[in-house]
Amino acid sequence: MTYVWIGLIILFAVLIHEVGHLIAMRKCGVWVDELGVGLPWGPRIGWTFPSKKYPGKSFAVSLYPLLLLGAFVKPENEGKGMKELSYHDQAFIYGAGIIGNFVMIALGIALIGALLPEGRSVLMPLMPFWKVTVASASLWWGLLSTVVVLLFARPITQYLFPVMAVVIMYWITTMILGMPFETFVKESGGIVAIAQLGEKFSKSLVALTYFGVLVSYLLALTNLLPIYPLDGGQTMQLLGEKYAPRIWGVLKKVGITFFLILVVFALAGDIRRLIDLFY
């Protein structure tokens, strides 16, 4: 039962991320054909809703067998219409998933603040080098943060996220380079590693909420990286192709290579954990 709750929390964080993209697309005039839960392989269970406002168009909600391996939003014509939008609209669409995760983090902090007994507190990391003490008084701080993030979502995605992407990339790169190779291999992991981590946070509603905040934080942090095809990389590509296309072309290839290496190590770490779990 513990792993069911852990899986639902992970799935919810991913779904919130994709719903953020969906809302931003609709606000910018991009039609969305499908919101899918799971990787789009295998049989589909879904519901299709014809549009009353736009004849001939429809919106589908789909479930696929590999539920815990992600979610996706499928814009009309594979997103070709997005290329005609301004930088501000495209950056808003690419960053809206991270905004969704930030909202989940803020609401999670508010919930923890509401559940904690008077005088109790927990320490949680929200950004590199920034740890926040969440106490019973954090209810209003979390609610206020939610309002601020939603009100300033556009300028945050357009101006703040590109700066944060570079800072986070520098922090992660220096951390990895300063880590012994054996430690890096041992600590690498993906969905299985996160699920195993969730076992430590399954004893109470406060602990499960904390785990949800942590998952959403990791999802936001990963997508902020200026590596294509992550959300941060999509935004950086808009800037790179406009101001320094040659330099961006090189950085894009380096970033993709770096990302693929991380994916390989994460998959290897998950496979090793599964082997240790069953044998």
Tab-separated table of C-alpha atoms in Angstrom:
chain	number	residue	atom	x	y	z
A	1	MET	CA	0.000	0.000	0.000
A	2	THR	CA	2.932	2.310	0.722
A	3	TYR	CA	4.175	2.082	-2.860
A	4	VAL	CA	0.666	2.841	-4.140
A	5	TRP	CA	0.655	6.169	-2.281
A	6	ILE	CA	4.201	6.892	-3.419
A	7	GLY	CA	3.267	6.146	-7.036
A	8	LEU	CA	0.170	8.348	-6.848
A	9	ILE	CA	2.189	11.257	-5.429
A	10	ILE	CA	4.809	10.967	-8.180
A	11	LEU	CA	2.088	10.720	-10.826
A	12	PHE	CA	0.267	13.738	-9.363
A	13	ALA	CA	3.437	15.877	-9.465
A	14	VAL	CA	4.048	14.940	-13.109
A	15	LEU	CA	0.403	15.563	-13.990
A	16	ILE	CA	0.447	19.012	-12.344
A	17	HIS	CA	3.521	19.826	-14.441
A	18	GLU	CA	1.762	18.888	-17.673
A	19	VAL	CA	-1.468	20.652	-16.729
A	20	GLY	CA	0.638	23.793	-16.282
A	21	HIS	CA	1.769	23.483	-19.904
A	22	LEU	CA	-1.807	22.814	-21.002
A	23	ILE	CA	-3.221	25.923	-19.293
A	24	ALA	CA	-0.454	28.118	-20.722
A	25	MET	CA	-1.043	26.784	-24.233
A	26	ARG	CA	-4.743	27.548	-24.051
A	27	LYS	CA	-4.055	31.048	-22.701
A	28	CYS	CA	-1.733	31.672	-25.657
A	29	GLY	CA	-4.252	30.400	-28.196
A	30	VAL	CA	-2.688	26.982	-28.854
A	31	TRP	CA	-5.229	24.169	-29.097
A	32	VAL	CA	-4.405	20.981	-27.157
A	33	ASP	CA	-5.505	17.687	-28.704
A	34	GLU	CA	-4.613	15.376	-25.832
A	35	LEU	CA	-3.549	15.199	-22.200
A	36	GLY	CA	-1.934	11.800	-21.721
A	37	VAL	CA	-0.963	10.010	-18.523
A	38	GLY	CA	1.811	7.471	-19.097
A	39	LEU	CA	4.021	6.994	-22.120
A	40	PRO	CA	1.975	6.813	-25.363
A	41	TRP	CA	2.710	3.148	-26.046
A	42	GLY	CA	0.274	0.253	-25.969
A	43	PRO	CA	-3.505	0.272	-25.581
A	44	ARG	CA	-5.230	3.527	-24.683
A	45	ILE	CA	-8.108	4.131	-22.299
A	46	GLY	CA	-9.515	7.582	-22.821
A	47	TRP	CA	-12.295	10.066	-23.096
A	48	THR	CA	-12.788	12.524	-25.955
A	49	PHE	CA	-14.632	15.809	-25.547
A	50	PRO	CA	-15.724	17.607	-28.746
A	51	SER	CA	-15.333	21.374	-28.589
A	52	LYS	CA	-18.570	23.371	-28.611
A	53	LYS	CA	-16.730	26.614	-29.312
A	54	TYR	CA	-14.470	25.294	-32.090
A	55	PRO	CA	-16.329	22.896	-34.447
A	56	GLY	CA	-14.203	20.013	-35.688
A	57	LYS	CA	-11.813	20.126	-32.740
A	58	SER	CA	-11.754	17.862	-29.711
A	59	PHE	CA	-9.793	17.340	-26.503
A	60	ALA	CA	-8.866	13.869	-25.239
A	61	VAL	CA	-7.783	12.633	-21.815
A	62	SER	CA	-5.872	9.355	-22.174
A	63	LEU	CA	-4.418	6.698	-19.884
A	64	TYR	CA	-1.611	4.429	-21.085
A	65	PRO	CA	-0.144	1.279	-19.452
A	66	LEU	CA	3.162	2.847	-18.348
A	67	LEU	CA	1.445	5.285	-15.972
A	68	LEU	CA	4.362	6.124	-13.691
A	69	LEU	CA	6.794	6.855	-16.503
A	70	GLY	CA	5.439	10.284	-17.317
A	71	ALA	CA	2.652	12.358	-18.789
A	72	PHE	CA	2.418	14.577	-21.823
A	73	VAL	CA	0.444	17.299	-23.560
A	74	LYS	CA	-0.081	17.004	-27.316
A	75	PRO	CA	-0.723	20.378	-28.986
A	76	GLU	CA	-2.519	20.680	-32.304
A	77	ASN	CA	-0.378	19.893	-35.377
A	78	GLU	CA	2.465	18.691	-33.137
A	79	GLY	CA	2.961	22.215	-31.806
A	80	LYS	CA	3.804	23.821	-35.146
A	81	GLY	CA	1.603	26.800	-34.298
A	82	MET	CA	3.730	27.559	-31.236
A	83	LYS	CA	6.645	28.620	-33.428
A	84	GLU	CA	4.617	31.581	-34.631
A	85	LEU	CA	4.187	32.901	-31.085
A	86	SER	CA	6.369	35.594	-29.522
A	87	TYR	CA	9.257	34.753	-27.183
A	88	HIS	CA	7.138	35.840	-24.215
A	89	ASP	CA	4.334	33.408	-25.053
A	90	GLN	CA	6.648	30.504	-25.887
A	91	ALA	CA	8.709	31.030	-22.722
A	92	PHE	CA	5.475	31.122	-20.732
A	93	ILE	CA	4.340	27.823	-22.260
A	94	TYR	CA	7.689	26.085	-21.696
A	95	GLY	CA	8.003	27.376	-18.132
A	96	ALA	CA	4.387	26.847	-17.086
A	97	GLY	CA	5.011	23.233	-16.074
A	98	ILE	CA	7.657	24.397	-13.599
A	99	ILE	CA	5.237	27.064	-12.366
A	100	GLY	CA	2.786	24.239	-11.692
A	101	ASN	CA	5.416	22.452	-9.608
A	102	PHE	CA	6.212	25.654	-7.713
A	103	VAL	CA	2.511	26.004	-6.888
A	104	MET	CA	2.463	22.403	-5.663
A	105	ILE	CA	5.510	23.127	-3.479
A	106	ALA	CA	3.912	26.245	-1.992
A	107	LEU	CA	0.585	24.489	-1.327
A	108	GLY	CA	2.478	21.541	0.163
A	109	ILE	CA	4.253	23.893	2.557
A	110	ALA	CA	0.894	25.449	3.459
A	111	LEU	CA	-0.577	21.994	4.167
A	112	ILE	CA	2.417	20.975	6.287
A	113	GLY	CA	2.099	24.251	8.183
A	114	ALA	CA	-1.575	23.501	8.831
A	115	LEU	CA	-0.880	19.931	9.997
A	116	LEU	CA	2.158	20.550	12.204
A	117	PRO	CA	1.500	20.892	15.940
A	118	GLU	CA	2.290	24.257	17.501
A	119	GLY	CA	6.040	24.669	17.998
A	120	ARG	CA	7.024	21.835	15.617
A	121	SER	CA	9.023	22.428	12.422
A	122	VAL	CA	10.708	20.576	9.558
A	123	LEU	CA	13.662	21.630	7.404
A	124	MET	CA	13.349	21.242	3.638
A	125	PRO	CA	15.501	22.288	0.661
A	126	LEU	CA	13.714	24.415	-1.934
A	127	MET	CA	16.597	25.567	-4.104
A	128	PRO	CA	20.366	24.945	-4.178
A	129	PHE	CA	21.934	26.478	-1.081
A	130	TRP	CA	18.489	27.493	0.236
A	131	LYS	CA	16.767	25.566	3.004
A	132	VAL	CA	13.482	26.653	4.534
A	133	THR	CA	12.177	25.849	7.988
A	134	VAL	CA	8.503	24.959	7.729
A	135	ALA	CA	6.600	25.472	10.975
A	136	SER	CA	2.972	25.658	12.020
A	137	ALA	CA	3.001	29.350	11.030
A	138	SER	CA	3.955	28.488	7.422
A	139	LEU	CA	0.336	28.020	6.339
A	140	TRP	CA	-0.066	31.660	5.319
A	141	TRP	CA	3.445	31.825	3.846
A	142	GLY	CA	2.604	28.902	1.561
A	143	LEU	CA	-0.732	30.378	0.491
A	144	LEU	CA	0.826	33.800	-0.141
A	145	SER	CA	3.628	32.204	-2.195
A	146	THR	CA	1.023	30.403	-4.308
A	147	VAL	CA	-0.731	33.676	-5.105
A	148	VAL	CA	2.562	35.450	-5.928
A	149	VAL	CA	3.750	32.657	-8.245
A	150	LEU	CA	0.441	32.618	-10.123
A	151	LEU	CA	0.227	36.410	-10.417
A	152	PHE	CA	3.784	36.771	-11.729
A	153	ALA	CA	3.960	33.530	-13.724
A	154	ARG	CA	4.662	35.263	-17.047
A	155	PRO	CA	7.619	37.463	-15.968
A	156	ILE	CA	9.012	34.580	-13.900
A	157	THR	CA	9.079	32.255	-16.918
A	158	GLN	CA	10.323	34.924	-19.325
A	159	TYR	CA	13.086	36.574	-17.296
A	160	LEU	CA	13.839	34.697	-14.072
A	161	PHE	CA	13.879	31.102	-15.317
A	162	PRO	CA	16.711	31.608	-17.891
A	163	VAL	CA	18.923	33.051	-15.133
A	164	MET	CA	17.971	30.282	-12.713
A	165	ALA	CA	18.713	27.695	-15.424
A	166	VAL	CA	22.322	28.859	-15.777
A	167	VAL	CA	22.846	29.041	-11.995
A	168	ILE	CA	21.391	25.572	-11.402
A	169	MET	CA	23.387	24.088	-14.283
A	170	TYR	CA	26.595	25.523	-12.802
A	171	TRP	CA	25.694	24.193	-9.350
A	172	ILE	CA	24.886	20.671	-10.578
A	173	THR	CA	27.960	20.502	-12.835
A	174	THR	CA	30.350	21.554	-10.054
A	175	MET	CA	28.640	19.141	-7.647
A	176	ILE	CA	29.019	16.199	-10.058
A	177	LEU	CA	32.610	17.052	-10.967
A	178	GLY	CA	33.501	17.332	-7.283
A	179	MET	CA	31.936	13.972	-6.459
A	180	PRO	CA	33.962	10.717	-6.442
A	181	PHE	CA	32.959	8.576	-9.429
A	182	GLU	CA	32.002	5.641	-7.198
A	183	THR	CA	29.650	7.882	-5.213
A	184	PHE	CA	28.103	9.289	-8.395
A	185	VAL	CA	27.403	5.777	-9.721
A	186	LYS	CA	25.986	4.644	-6.375
A	187	GLU	CA	23.697	7.656	-5.940
A	188	SER	CA	22.430	7.803	-9.544
A	189	GLY	CA	18.833	6.751	-10.036
A	190	GLY	CA	15.454	7.605	-11.471
A	191	ILE	CA	11.886	6.624	-10.691
A	192	VAL	CA	12.893	3.545	-8.653
A	193	ALA	CA	15.307	5.579	-6.522
A	194	ILE	CA	12.614	8.184	-5.869
A	195	ALA	CA	10.080	5.484	-4.963
A	196	GLN	CA	12.523	3.904	-2.505
A	197	LEU	CA	13.168	7.340	-1.029
A	198	GLY	CA	9.436	7.680	-0.536
A	199	GLU	CA	9.445	4.748	1.915
A	200	LYS	CA	11.107	7.051	4.439
A	201	PHE	CA	8.200	9.490	4.160
A	202	SER	CA	5.244	7.125	4.485
A	203	LYS	CA	4.582	7.229	8.223
A	204	SER	CA	2.204	10.194	8.350
A	205	LEU	CA	0.296	12.698	6.230
A	206	VAL	CA	2.918	15.346	7.006
A	207	ALA	CA	5.673	13.006	5.811
A	208	LEU	CA	3.791	12.105	2.613
A	209	THR	CA	3.162	15.797	1.912
A	210	TYR	CA	6.850	16.493	2.460
A	211	PHE	CA	7.652	13.738	-0.049
A	212	GLY	CA	5.259	15.339	-2.547
A	213	VAL	CA	7.036	18.677	-2.110
A	214	LEU	CA	10.389	16.943	-2.610
A	215	VAL	CA	9.245	15.179	-5.806
A	216	SER	CA	7.823	18.405	-7.212
A	217	TYR	CA	11.049	20.211	-6.306
A	218	LEU	CA	13.181	17.611	-8.105
A	219	LEU	CA	10.898	17.750	-11.144
A	220	ALA	CA	11.105	21.550	-11.290
A	221	LEU	CA	14.872	21.521	-10.741
A	222	THR	CA	15.431	18.987	-13.526
A	223	ASN	CA	13.238	20.817	-16.019
A	224	LEU	CA	14.924	24.143	-15.281
A	225	LEU	CA	18.222	22.811	-16.641
A	226	PRO	CA	19.192	24.616	-19.878
A	227	ILE	CA	19.452	21.298	-21.716
A	228	TYR	CA	17.342	20.523	-24.775
A	229	PRO	CA	14.676	19.013	-24.804
A	230	LEU	CA	13.945	19.910	-21.158
A	231	ASP	CA	11.755	22.952	-20.525
A	232	GLY	CA	14.724	25.115	-19.571
A	233	GLY	CA	16.529	24.022	-22.722
A	234	GLN	CA	13.509	24.919	-24.856
A	235	THR	CA	13.514	28.458	-23.444
A	236	MET	CA	17.287	28.815	-23.808
A	237	GLN	CA	16.977	27.664	-27.421
A	238	LEU	CA	14.664	30.610	-28.130
A	239	LEU	CA	17.327	32.989	-26.807
A	240	GLY	CA	20.295	31.113	-28.266
A	241	GLU	CA	18.926	30.907	-31.799
A	242	LYS	CA	18.122	34.620	-31.726
A	243	TYR	CA	21.313	36.065	-30.215
A	244	ALA	CA	24.088	33.454	-30.656
A	245	PRO	CA	23.010	30.646	-33.029
A	246	ARG	CA	26.496	29.178	-33.566
A	247	ILE	CA	27.373	29.110	-29.877
A	248	TRP	CA	23.963	27.686	-29.039
A	249	GLY	CA	24.412	24.965	-31.665
A	250	VAL	CA	27.534	23.747	-29.854
A	251	LEU	CA	26.032	24.123	-26.372
A	252	LYS	CA	22.923	22.252	-27.468
A	253	LYS	CA	24.956	19.222	-28.587
A	254	VAL	CA	27.029	19.284	-25.383
A	255	GLY	CA	23.865	19.569	-23.296
A	256	ILE	CA	22.128	16.684	-25.050
A	257	THR	CA	25.227	14.505	-24.574
A	258	PHE	CA	25.383	15.444	-20.877
A	259	PHE	CA	21.678	14.699	-20.472
A	260	LEU	CA	21.945	11.297	-22.180
A	261	ILE	CA	24.852	10.362	-19.898
A	262	LEU	CA	22.754	11.261	-16.843
A	263	VAL	CA	19.821	9.223	-18.206
A	264	VAL	CA	22.046	6.179	-18.773
A	265	PHE	CA	23.428	6.369	-15.225
A	266	ALA	CA	19.915	6.891	-13.813
A	267	LEU	CA	18.569	3.842	-15.675
A	268	ALA	CA	21.582	1.769	-14.621
A	269	GLY	CA	21.037	2.841	-11.018
A	270	ASP	CA	17.362	1.883	-11.157
A	271	ILE	CA	18.152	-1.511	-12.707
A	272	ARG	CA	20.729	-2.159	-9.980
A	273	ARG	CA	18.184	-1.240	-7.290
A	274	LEU	CA	15.578	-3.581	-8.800
A	275	ILE	CA	18.102	-6.428	-8.902
A	276	ASP	CA	19.041	-5.780	-5.258
A	277	LEU	CA	15.339	-5.686	-4.361
A	278	PHE	CA	14.386	-9.032	-5.897
A	279	TYR	CA	17.588	-11.056	-5.628
